[in-house]
Amino acid sequence: DAEGSPPTHEDDDLLLLFTTAAREWCEAYTGRTIAQKTLELALDEFPDEDILLERGPVSGVVFITYIDEDGAEQTVDAANYTLDQYQQQTWVIPAADFAWPSTLETVNAVKIRYLAGYTTDADSPNDLPLPKSIQVAMLLVLAHLYKHRENTIAQNLSEIPMGARTFLSPLNLRKGFA
C-alpha cells in the first residue's frame, strides 16, 4: 500500500537498489552498456588498424587524444575517423587518407572518450531503444532479488527455462568461456 504524497512504499529504496543490481548484472552478462554513460578506452598506442569500442551500443565519440612523441597531448580531428556502427560492436576507423599518429611510449598514451548505452522513450530521437528482451531479463532478475532476499534458502532452486539468460544470450557480446 502506498503512503504519502507522492505515494511511497517502505520497499522503494530496496527496489531502487535491486533495479540497479539487475541492470548491472545484465550489463556484466552481455558486455553491453544499458544505461547511458560516458566511457573511456585507454591504449598504450594506436593499433595498426581499427579500434574496437567495447560495451556498446555506442552513440558517438566525444574525443580521441594522444601523447605525441614529444610528450604533448594532441587531439585527433573528428574528420580523421568515422564510427562503424553497422555490426553489433562499434569500431573507430581512420579516414582513408589518415594513419593513426605515433605516440610516446608510455602507459595510456591514447584515450578515447565515447558515449554508450541505449536511449529511452523520453529521448528524441530514440534511435537506440532498449531491446524488449533486456527489459524482460531485468524484470526477471529484479523479481528474483525481491523474492529471495537472503543468502540461503531451504529449497533447491533451478533456473526457469525462459529465464534472464535465455533473453540475454542472443545479445551477448562476450563470447567464449568465463
mmCIF file with all atom_site columns, C-alpha atoms in Angstrom:
data_model
loop_
_atom_site.group_PDB
_atom_site.id
_atom_site.type_symbol
_atom_site.label_atom_id
_atom_site.label_alt_id
_atom_site.label_comp_id
_atom_site.label_asym_id
_atom_site.label_entity_id
_atom_site.label_seq_id
_atom_site.pdbx_PDB_ins_code
_atom_site.Cartn_x
_atom_site.Cartn_y
_atom_site.Cartn_z
_atom_site.occupancy
_atom_site.B_iso_or_equiv
_atom_site.pdbx_formal_charge
_atom_site.auth_seq_id
_atom_site.auth_comp_id
_atom_site.auth_asym_id
_atom_site.auth_atom_id
_atom_site.pdbx_PDB_model_num
ATOM 1   C CA . ASP A 1 1   ? 0.000  0.000   0.000   1.00 0.00 ? 1   ASP A CA 1
ATOM 2   C CA . ALA A 1 2   ? 1.291  3.387   -0.971  1.00 0.00 ? 2   ALA A CA 1
ATOM 3   C CA . GLU A 1 3   ? 1.567  6.069   1.665   1.00 0.00 ? 3   GLU A CA 1
ATOM 4   C CA . GLY A 1 4   ? 2.182  9.786   1.486   1.00 0.00 ? 4   GLY A CA 1
ATOM 5   C CA . SER A 1 5   ? 2.144  12.261  -1.340  1.00 0.00 ? 5   SER A CA 1
ATOM 6   C CA . PRO A 1 6   ? 3.597  11.410  -3.755  1.00 0.00 ? 6   PRO A CA 1
ATOM 7   C CA . PRO A 1 7   ? 2.855  7.784   -2.924  1.00 0.00 ? 7   PRO A CA 1
ATOM 8   C CA . THR A 1 8   ? 5.784  5.932   -1.362  1.00 0.00 ? 8   THR A CA 1
ATOM 9   C CA . HIS A 1 9   ? 6.327  2.423   -0.120  1.00 0.00 ? 9   HIS A CA 1
ATOM 10  C CA . GLU A 1 10  ? 8.677  1.046   2.501   1.00 0.00 ? 10  GLU A CA 1
ATOM 11  C CA . ASP A 1 11  ? 10.396 -1.047  -0.194  1.00 0.00 ? 11  ASP A CA 1
ATOM 12  C CA . ASP A 1 12  ? 11.064 1.876   -2.595  1.00 0.00 ? 12  ASP A CA 1
ATOM 13  C CA . ASP A 1 13  ? 14.762 2.163   -1.654  1.00 0.00 ? 13  ASP A CA 1
ATOM 14  C CA . LEU A 1 14  ? 15.166 -1.616  -1.813  1.00 0.00 ? 14  LEU A CA 1
ATOM 15  C CA . LEU A 1 15  ? 13.528 -1.762  -5.259  1.00 0.00 ? 15  LEU A CA 1
ATOM 16  C CA . LEU A 1 16  ? 15.804 1.022   -6.499  1.00 0.00 ? 16  LEU A CA 1
ATOM 17  C CA . LEU A 1 17  ? 18.818 -0.924  -5.246  1.00 0.00 ? 17  LEU A CA 1
ATOM 18  C CA . PHE A 1 18  ? 17.563 -4.160  -6.837  1.00 0.00 ? 18  PHE A CA 1
ATOM 19  C CA . THR A 1 19  ? 16.802 -2.369  -10.135 1.00 0.00 ? 19  THR A CA 1
ATOM 20  C CA . THR A 1 20  ? 20.362 -1.066  -10.286 1.00 0.00 ? 20  THR A CA 1
ATOM 21  C CA . ALA A 1 21  ? 21.725 -4.515  -9.392  1.00 0.00 ? 21  ALA A CA 1
ATOM 22  C CA . ALA A 1 22  ? 19.568 -6.154  -12.105 1.00 0.00 ? 22  ALA A CA 1
ATOM 23  C CA . ARG A 1 23  ? 20.828 -3.661  -14.707 1.00 0.00 ? 23  ARG A CA 1
ATOM 24  C CA . GLU A 1 24  ? 24.443 -4.165  -13.641 1.00 0.00 ? 24  GLU A CA 1
ATOM 25  C CA . TRP A 1 25  ? 24.040 -7.962  -13.803 1.00 0.00 ? 25  TRP A CA 1
ATOM 26  C CA . CYS A 1 26  ? 22.573 -7.723  -17.320 1.00 0.00 ? 26  CYS A CA 1
ATOM 27  C CA . GLU A 1 27  ? 25.406 -5.393  -18.375 1.00 0.00 ? 27  GLU A CA 1
ATOM 28  C CA . ALA A 1 28  ? 28.036 -7.771  -16.987 1.00 0.00 ? 28  ALA A CA 1
ATOM 29  C CA . TYR A 1 29  ? 26.392 -10.793 -18.613 1.00 0.00 ? 29  TYR A CA 1
ATOM 30  C CA . THR A 1 30  ? 26.024 -9.231  -22.065 1.00 0.00 ? 30  THR A CA 1
ATOM 31  C CA . GLY A 1 31  ? 29.067 -6.963  -22.169 1.00 0.00 ? 31  GLY A CA 1
ATOM 32  C CA . ARG A 1 32  ? 26.731 -4.115  -23.168 1.00 0.00 ? 32  ARG A CA 1
ATOM 33  C CA . THR A 1 33  ? 26.023 -0.744  -21.591 1.00 0.00 ? 33  THR A CA 1
ATOM 34  C CA . ILE A 1 34  ? 22.340 -0.413  -20.793 1.00 0.00 ? 34  ILE A CA 1
ATOM 35  C CA . ALA A 1 35  ? 22.087 2.950   -19.026 1.00 0.00 ? 35  ALA A CA 1
ATOM 36  C CA . GLN A 1 36  ? 23.567 5.841   -20.983 1.00 0.00 ? 36  GLN A CA 1
ATOM 37  C CA . LYS A 1 37  ? 27.004 6.859   -19.771 1.00 0.00 ? 37  LYS A CA 1
ATOM 38  C CA . THR A 1 38  ? 30.342 8.200   -20.890 1.00 0.00 ? 38  THR A CA 1
ATOM 39  C CA . LEU A 1 39  ? 33.108 5.595   -21.134 1.00 0.00 ? 39  LEU A CA 1
ATOM 40  C CA . GLU A 1 40  ? 36.807 5.915   -21.824 1.00 0.00 ? 40  GLU A CA 1
ATOM 41  C CA . LEU A 1 41  ? 39.152 3.478   -23.519 1.00 0.00 ? 41  LEU A CA 1
ATOM 42  C CA . ALA A 1 42  ? 42.874 3.878   -22.825 1.00 0.00 ? 42  ALA A CA 1
ATOM 43  C CA . LEU A 1 43  ? 45.530 2.303   -25.042 1.00 0.00 ? 43  LEU A CA 1
ATOM 44  C CA . ASP A 1 44  ? 49.313 2.416   -24.814 1.00 0.00 ? 44  ASP A CA 1
ATOM 45  C CA . GLU A 1 45  ? 49.481 3.226   -28.544 1.00 0.00 ? 45  GLU A CA 1
ATOM 46  C CA . PHE A 1 46  ? 47.258 3.341   -31.589 1.00 0.00 ? 46  PHE A CA 1
ATOM 47  C CA . PRO A 1 47  ? 46.707 -0.064  -33.208 1.00 0.00 ? 47  PRO A CA 1
ATOM 48  C CA . ASP A 1 48  ? 47.690 -0.714  -36.817 1.00 0.00 ? 48  ASP A CA 1
ATOM 49  C CA . GLU A 1 49  ? 44.046 -0.777  -37.887 1.00 0.00 ? 49  GLU A CA 1
ATOM 50  C CA . ASP A 1 50  ? 40.601 -0.055  -36.446 1.00 0.00 ? 50  ASP A CA 1
ATOM 51  C CA . ILE A 1 51  ? 39.775 0.393   -32.753 1.00 0.00 ? 51  ILE A CA 1
ATOM 52  C CA . LEU A 1 52  ? 37.015 -1.628  -31.088 1.00 0.00 ? 52  LEU A CA 1
ATOM 53  C CA . LEU A 1 53  ? 34.844 0.339   -28.672 1.00 0.00 ? 53  LEU A CA 1
ATOM 54  C CA . GLU A 1 54  ? 33.530 -2.224  -26.229 1.00 0.00 ? 54  GLU A CA 1
ATOM 55  C CA . ARG A 1 55  ? 30.424 -2.104  -24.071 1.00 0.00 ? 55  ARG A CA 1
ATOM 56  C CA . GLY A 1 56  ? 28.168 -0.585  -26.729 1.00 0.00 ? 56  GLY A CA 1
ATOM 57  C CA . PRO A 1 57  ? 25.892 0.381   -28.189 1.00 0.00 ? 57  PRO A CA 1
ATOM 58  C CA . VAL A 1 58  ? 27.968 3.466   -28.952 1.00 0.00 ? 58  VAL A CA 1
ATOM 59  C CA . SER A 1 59  ? 26.223 6.668   -29.978 1.00 0.00 ? 59  SER A CA 1
ATOM 60  C CA . GLY A 1 60  ? 29.281 8.841   -30.553 1.00 0.00 ? 60  GLY A CA 1
ATOM 61  C CA . VAL A 1 61  ? 32.870 9.744   -29.785 1.00 0.00 ? 61  VAL A CA 1
ATOM 62  C CA . VAL A 1 62  ? 33.496 12.720  -27.507 1.00 0.00 ? 62  VAL A CA 1
ATOM 63  C CA . PHE A 1 63  ? 37.214 12.922  -28.301 1.00 0.00 ? 63  PHE A CA 1
ATOM 64  C CA . ILE A 1 64  ? 40.345 10.984  -29.139 1.00 0.00 ? 64  ILE A CA 1
ATOM 65  C CA . THR A 1 65  ? 43.510 12.307  -27.509 1.00 0.00 ? 65  THR A CA 1
ATOM 66  C CA . TYR A 1 66  ? 47.063 11.009  -27.510 1.00 0.00 ? 66  TYR A CA 1
ATOM 67  C CA . ILE A 1 67  ? 50.507 11.891  -26.194 1.00 0.00 ? 67  ILE A CA 1
ATOM 68  C CA . ASP A 1 68  ? 52.719 12.626  -29.185 1.00 0.00 ? 68  ASP A CA 1
ATOM 69  C CA . GLU A 1 69  ? 56.380 11.603  -29.404 1.00 0.00 ? 69  GLU A CA 1
ATOM 70  C CA . ASP A 1 70  ? 57.396 14.946  -27.828 1.00 0.00 ? 70  ASP A CA 1
ATOM 71  C CA . GLY A 1 71  ? 55.191 14.365  -24.788 1.00 0.00 ? 71  GLY A CA 1
ATOM 72  C CA . ALA A 1 72  ? 52.461 16.861  -25.735 1.00 0.00 ? 72  ALA A CA 1
ATOM 73  C CA . GLU A 1 73  ? 48.782 15.952  -25.621 1.00 0.00 ? 73  GLU A CA 1
ATOM 74  C CA . GLN A 1 74  ? 47.098 16.151  -29.013 1.00 0.00 ? 74  GLN A CA 1
ATOM 75  C CA . THR A 1 75  ? 43.509 15.694  -30.177 1.00 0.00 ? 75  THR A CA 1
ATOM 76  C CA . VAL A 1 76  ? 42.629 13.762  -33.331 1.00 0.00 ? 76  VAL A CA 1
ATOM 77  C CA . ASP A 1 77  ? 40.312 15.817  -35.537 1.00 0.00 ? 77  ASP A CA 1
ATOM 78  C CA . ALA A 1 78  ? 36.898 14.151  -35.885 1.00 0.00 ? 78  ALA A CA 1
ATOM 79  C CA . ALA A 1 79  ? 37.226 14.430  -39.676 1.00 0.00 ? 79  ALA A CA 1
ATOM 80  C CA . ASN A 1 80  ? 40.069 11.885  -39.487 1.00 0.00 ? 80  ASN A CA 1
ATOM 81  C CA . TYR A 1 81  ? 37.948 8.973   -38.273 1.00 0.00 ? 81  TYR A CA 1
ATOM 82  C CA . THR A 1 82  ? 34.478 7.532   -38.530 1.00 0.00 ? 82  THR A CA 1
ATOM 83  C CA . LEU A 1 83  ? 32.339 5.145   -36.494 1.00 0.00 ? 83  LEU A CA 1
ATOM 84  C CA . ASP A 1 84  ? 31.271 1.821   -37.956 1.00 0.00 ? 84  ASP A CA 1
ATOM 85  C CA . GLN A 1 85  ? 28.062 1.040   -36.064 1.00 0.00 ? 85  GLN A CA 1
ATOM 86  C CA . TYR A 1 86  ? 26.626 -1.397  -38.584 1.00 0.00 ? 86  TYR A CA 1
ATOM 87  C CA . GLN A 1 87  ? 27.555 -4.550  -36.668 1.00 0.00 ? 87  GLN A CA 1
ATOM 88  C CA . GLN A 1 88  ? 26.773 -5.417  -33.047 1.00 0.00 ? 88  GLN A CA 1
ATOM 89  C CA . GLN A 1 89  ? 30.087 -3.888  -31.990 1.00 0.00 ? 89  GLN A CA 1
ATOM 90  C CA . THR A 1 90  ? 31.302 -0.405  -32.866 1.00 0.00 ? 90  THR A CA 1
ATOM 91  C CA . TRP A 1 91  ? 34.663 0.343   -34.440 1.00 0.00 ? 91  TRP A CA 1
ATOM 92  C CA . VAL A 1 92  ? 36.564 3.604   -34.852 1.00 0.00 ? 92  VAL A CA 1
ATOM 93  C CA . ILE A 1 93  ? 38.022 3.577   -38.351 1.00 0.00 ? 93  ILE A CA 1
ATOM 94  C CA . PRO A 1 94  ? 40.670 6.033   -39.553 1.00 0.00 ? 94  PRO A CA 1
ATOM 95  C CA . ALA A 1 95  ? 39.755 8.040   -42.656 1.00 0.00 ? 95  ALA A CA 1
ATOM 96  C CA . ALA A 1 96  ? 41.073 6.685   -45.960 1.00 0.00 ? 96  ALA A CA 1
ATOM 97  C CA . ASP A 1 97  ? 43.858 9.273   -46.191 1.00 0.00 ? 97  ASP A CA 1
ATOM 98  C CA . PHE A 1 98  ? 44.746 9.237   -42.490 1.00 0.00 ? 98  PHE A CA 1
ATOM 99  C CA . ALA A 1 99  ? 47.035 6.999   -40.422 1.00 0.00 ? 99  ALA A CA 1
ATOM 100 C CA . TRP A 1 100 ? 46.919 6.881   -36.656 1.00 0.00 ? 100 TRP A CA 1
ATOM 101 C CA . PRO A 1 101 ? 49.797 9.031   -35.367 1.00 0.00 ? 101 PRO A CA 1
ATOM 102 C CA . SER A 1 102 ? 52.831 7.790   -33.466 1.00 0.00 ? 102 SER A CA 1
ATOM 103 C CA . THR A 1 103 ? 52.724 8.149   -29.703 1.00 0.00 ? 103 THR A CA 1
ATOM 104 C CA . LEU A 1 104 ? 55.145 8.482   -26.852 1.00 0.00 ? 104 LEU A CA 1
ATOM 105 C CA . GLU A 1 105 ? 55.996 5.072   -25.409 1.00 0.00 ? 105 GLU A CA 1
ATOM 106 C CA . THR A 1 106 ? 54.014 5.388   -22.201 1.00 0.00 ? 106 THR A CA 1
ATOM 107 C CA . VAL A 1 107 ? 51.077 3.788   -20.474 1.00 0.00 ? 107 VAL A CA 1
ATOM 108 C CA . ASN A 1 108 ? 47.656 5.014   -21.660 1.00 0.00 ? 108 ASN A CA 1
ATOM 109 C CA . ALA A 1 109 ? 49.077 7.303   -24.342 1.00 0.00 ? 109 ALA A CA 1
ATOM 110 C CA . VAL A 1 110 ? 45.793 7.133   -26.296 1.00 0.00 ? 110 VAL A CA 1
ATOM 111 C CA . LYS A 1 111 ? 42.404 7.944   -24.758 1.00 0.00 ? 111 LYS A CA 1
ATOM 112 C CA . ILE A 1 112 ? 39.061 7.626   -26.482 1.00 0.00 ? 112 ILE A CA 1
ATOM 113 C CA . ARG A 1 113 ? 36.052 9.017   -24.645 1.00 0.00 ? 113 ARG A CA 1
ATOM 114 C CA . TYR A 1 114 ? 32.715 7.886   -26.036 1.00 0.00 ? 114 TYR A CA 1
ATOM 115 C CA . LEU A 1 115 ? 29.001 7.765   -25.292 1.00 0.00 ? 115 LEU A CA 1
ATOM 116 C CA . ALA A 1 116 ? 27.409 4.367   -24.808 1.00 0.00 ? 116 ALA A CA 1
ATOM 117 C CA . GLY A 1 117 ? 24.056 2.957   -23.787 1.00 0.00 ? 117 GLY A CA 1
ATOM 118 C CA . TYR A 1 118 ? 20.513 2.658   -25.008 1.00 0.00 ? 118 TYR A CA 1
ATOM 119 C CA . THR A 1 119 ? 18.132 5.558   -25.438 1.00 0.00 ? 119 THR A CA 1
ATOM 120 C CA . THR A 1 120 ? 14.836 5.778   -23.569 1.00 0.00 ? 120 THR A CA 1
ATOM 121 C CA . ASP A 1 121 ? 11.305 6.543   -24.705 1.00 0.00 ? 121 ASP A CA 1
ATOM 122 C CA . ALA A 1 122 ? 11.827 10.108  -23.417 1.00 0.00 ? 122 ALA A CA 1
ATOM 123 C CA . ASP A 1 123 ? 14.867 10.635  -25.695 1.00 0.00 ? 123 ASP A CA 1
ATOM 124 C CA . SER A 1 124 ? 14.467 12.295  -29.052 1.00 0.00 ? 124 SER A CA 1
ATOM 125 C CA . PRO A 1 125 ? 15.483 10.693  -31.244 1.00 0.00 ? 125 PRO A CA 1
ATOM 126 C CA . ASN A 1 126 ? 15.049 7.297   -29.632 1.00 0.00 ? 126 ASN A CA 1
ATOM 127 C CA . ASP A 1 127 ? 17.432 5.716   -32.125 1.00 0.00 ? 127 ASP A CA 1
ATOM 128 C CA . LEU A 1 128 ? 18.974 3.087   -29.826 1.00 0.00 ? 128 LEU A CA 1
ATOM 129 C CA . PRO A 1 129 ? 15.926 1.745   -27.942 1.00 0.00 ? 129 PRO A CA 1
ATOM 130 C CA . LEU A 1 130 ? 16.482 -0.775  -25.192 1.00 0.00 ? 130 LEU A CA 1
ATOM 131 C CA . PRO A 1 131 ? 15.595 -4.223  -26.571 1.00 0.00 ? 131 PRO A CA 1
ATOM 132 C CA . LYS A 1 132 ? 12.500 -5.746  -25.002 1.00 0.00 ? 132 LYS A CA 1
ATOM 133 C CA . SER A 1 133 ? 14.461 -8.906  -24.189 1.00 0.00 ? 133 SER A CA 1
ATOM 134 C CA . ILE A 1 134 ? 16.799 -6.897  -21.938 1.00 0.00 ? 134 ILE A CA 1
ATOM 135 C CA . GLN A 1 135 ? 13.801 -5.274  -20.264 1.00 0.00 ? 135 GLN A CA 1
ATOM 136 C CA . VAL A 1 136 ? 12.253 -8.693  -19.594 1.00 0.00 ? 136 VAL A CA 1
ATOM 137 C CA . ALA A 1 137 ? 15.562 -10.099 -18.292 1.00 0.00 ? 137 ALA A CA 1
ATOM 138 C CA . MET A 1 138 ? 15.976 -7.158  -15.923 1.00 0.00 ? 138 MET A CA 1
ATOM 139 C CA . LEU A 1 139 ? 12.440 -7.678  -14.606 1.00 0.00 ? 139 LEU A CA 1
ATOM 140 C CA . LEU A 1 140 ? 13.116 -11.394 -14.045 1.00 0.00 ? 140 LEU A CA 1
ATOM 141 C CA . VAL A 1 141 ? 16.314 -10.626 -12.115 1.00 0.00 ? 141 VAL A CA 1
ATOM 142 C CA . LEU A 1 142 ? 14.552 -7.877  -10.156 1.00 0.00 ? 142 LEU A CA 1
ATOM 143 C CA . ALA A 1 143 ? 11.682 -10.209 -9.215  1.00 0.00 ? 143 ALA A CA 1
ATOM 144 C CA . HIS A 1 144 ? 14.145 -12.901 -8.132  1.00 0.00 ? 144 HIS A CA 1
ATOM 145 C CA . LEU A 1 145 ? 16.086 -10.467 -5.945  1.00 0.00 ? 145 LEU A CA 1
ATOM 146 C CA . TYR A 1 146 ? 12.903 -9.143  -4.390  1.00 0.00 ? 146 TYR A CA 1
ATOM 147 C CA . LYS A 1 147 ? 11.519 -12.593 -3.611  1.00 0.00 ? 147 LYS A CA 1
ATOM 148 C CA . HIS A 1 148 ? 14.816 -14.096 -2.336  1.00 0.00 ? 148 HIS A CA 1
ATOM 149 C CA . ARG A 1 149 ? 16.368 -11.537 -0.011  1.00 0.00 ? 149 ARG A CA 1
ATOM 150 C CA . GLU A 1 150 ? 18.560 -13.927 1.940   1.00 0.00 ? 150 GLU A CA 1
ATOM 151 C CA . ASN A 1 151 ? 21.825 -15.625 1.024   1.00 0.00 ? 151 ASN A CA 1
ATOM 152 C CA . THR A 1 152 ? 20.402 -19.123 1.543   1.00 0.00 ? 152 THR A CA 1
ATOM 153 C CA . ILE A 1 153 ? 17.000 -20.774 1.289   1.00 0.00 ? 153 ILE A CA 1
ATOM 154 C CA . ALA A 1 154 ? 15.599 -24.131 2.381   1.00 0.00 ? 154 ALA A CA 1
ATOM 155 C CA . GLN A 1 155 ? 14.529 -25.289 -1.098  1.00 0.00 ? 155 GLN A CA 1
ATOM 156 C CA . ASN A 1 156 ? 16.619 -26.133 -4.121  1.00 0.00 ? 156 ASN A CA 1
ATOM 157 C CA . LEU A 1 157 ? 16.216 -23.525 -6.859  1.00 0.00 ? 157 LEU A CA 1
ATOM 158 C CA . SER A 1 158 ? 16.637 -24.213 -10.547 1.00 0.00 ? 158 SER A CA 1
ATOM 159 C CA . GLU A 1 159 ? 16.758 -21.737 -13.392 1.00 0.00 ? 159 GLU A CA 1
ATOM 160 C CA . ILE A 1 160 ? 13.486 -21.382 -15.272 1.00 0.00 ? 160 ILE A CA 1
ATOM 161 C CA . PRO A 1 161 ? 13.582 -22.255 -18.997 1.00 0.00 ? 161 PRO A CA 1
ATOM 162 C CA . MET A 1 162 ? 12.661 -18.716 -20.076 1.00 0.00 ? 162 MET A CA 1
ATOM 163 C CA . GLY A 1 163 ? 14.927 -17.052 -17.502 1.00 0.00 ? 163 GLY A CA 1
ATOM 164 C CA . ALA A 1 164 ? 17.070 -13.949 -17.803 1.00 0.00 ? 164 ALA A CA 1
ATOM 165 C CA . ARG A 1 165 ? 19.978 -15.754 -19.515 1.00 0.00 ? 165 ARG A CA 1
ATOM 166 C CA . THR A 1 166 ? 17.632 -17.015 -22.226 1.00 0.00 ? 166 THR A CA 1
ATOM 167 C CA . PHE A 1 167 ? 16.551 -13.486 -23.082 1.00 0.00 ? 167 PHE A CA 1
ATOM 168 C CA . LEU A 1 168 ? 20.086 -12.069 -22.931 1.00 0.00 ? 168 LEU A CA 1
ATOM 169 C CA . SER A 1 169 ? 22.077 -14.797 -24.722 1.00 0.00 ? 169 SER A CA 1
ATOM 170 C CA . PRO A 1 170 ? 21.301 -13.605 -28.295 1.00 0.00 ? 170 PRO A CA 1
ATOM 171 C CA . LEU A 1 171 ? 22.571 -10.132 -27.305 1.00 0.00 ? 171 LEU A CA 1
ATOM 172 C CA . ASN A 1 172 ? 25.696 -11.352 -25.538 1.00 0.00 ? 172 ASN A CA 1
ATOM 173 C CA . LEU A 1 173 ? 28.821 -9.623  -26.836 1.00 0.00 ? 173 LEU A CA 1
ATOM 174 C CA . ARG A 1 174 ? 31.032 -11.722 -24.566 1.00 0.00 ? 174 ARG A CA 1
ATOM 175 C CA . LYS A 1 175 ? 31.922 -14.884 -26.439 1.00 0.00 ? 175 LYS A CA 1
ATOM 176 C CA . GLY A 1 176 ? 33.876 -17.829 -25.114 1.00 0.00 ? 176 GLY A CA 1
ATOM 177 C CA . PHE A 1 177 ? 34.335 -19.159 -21.621 1.00 0.00 ? 177 PHE A CA 1
ATOM 178 C CA . ALA A 1 178 ? 34.297 -17.109 -18.450 1.00 0.00 ? 178 ALA A CA 1
#
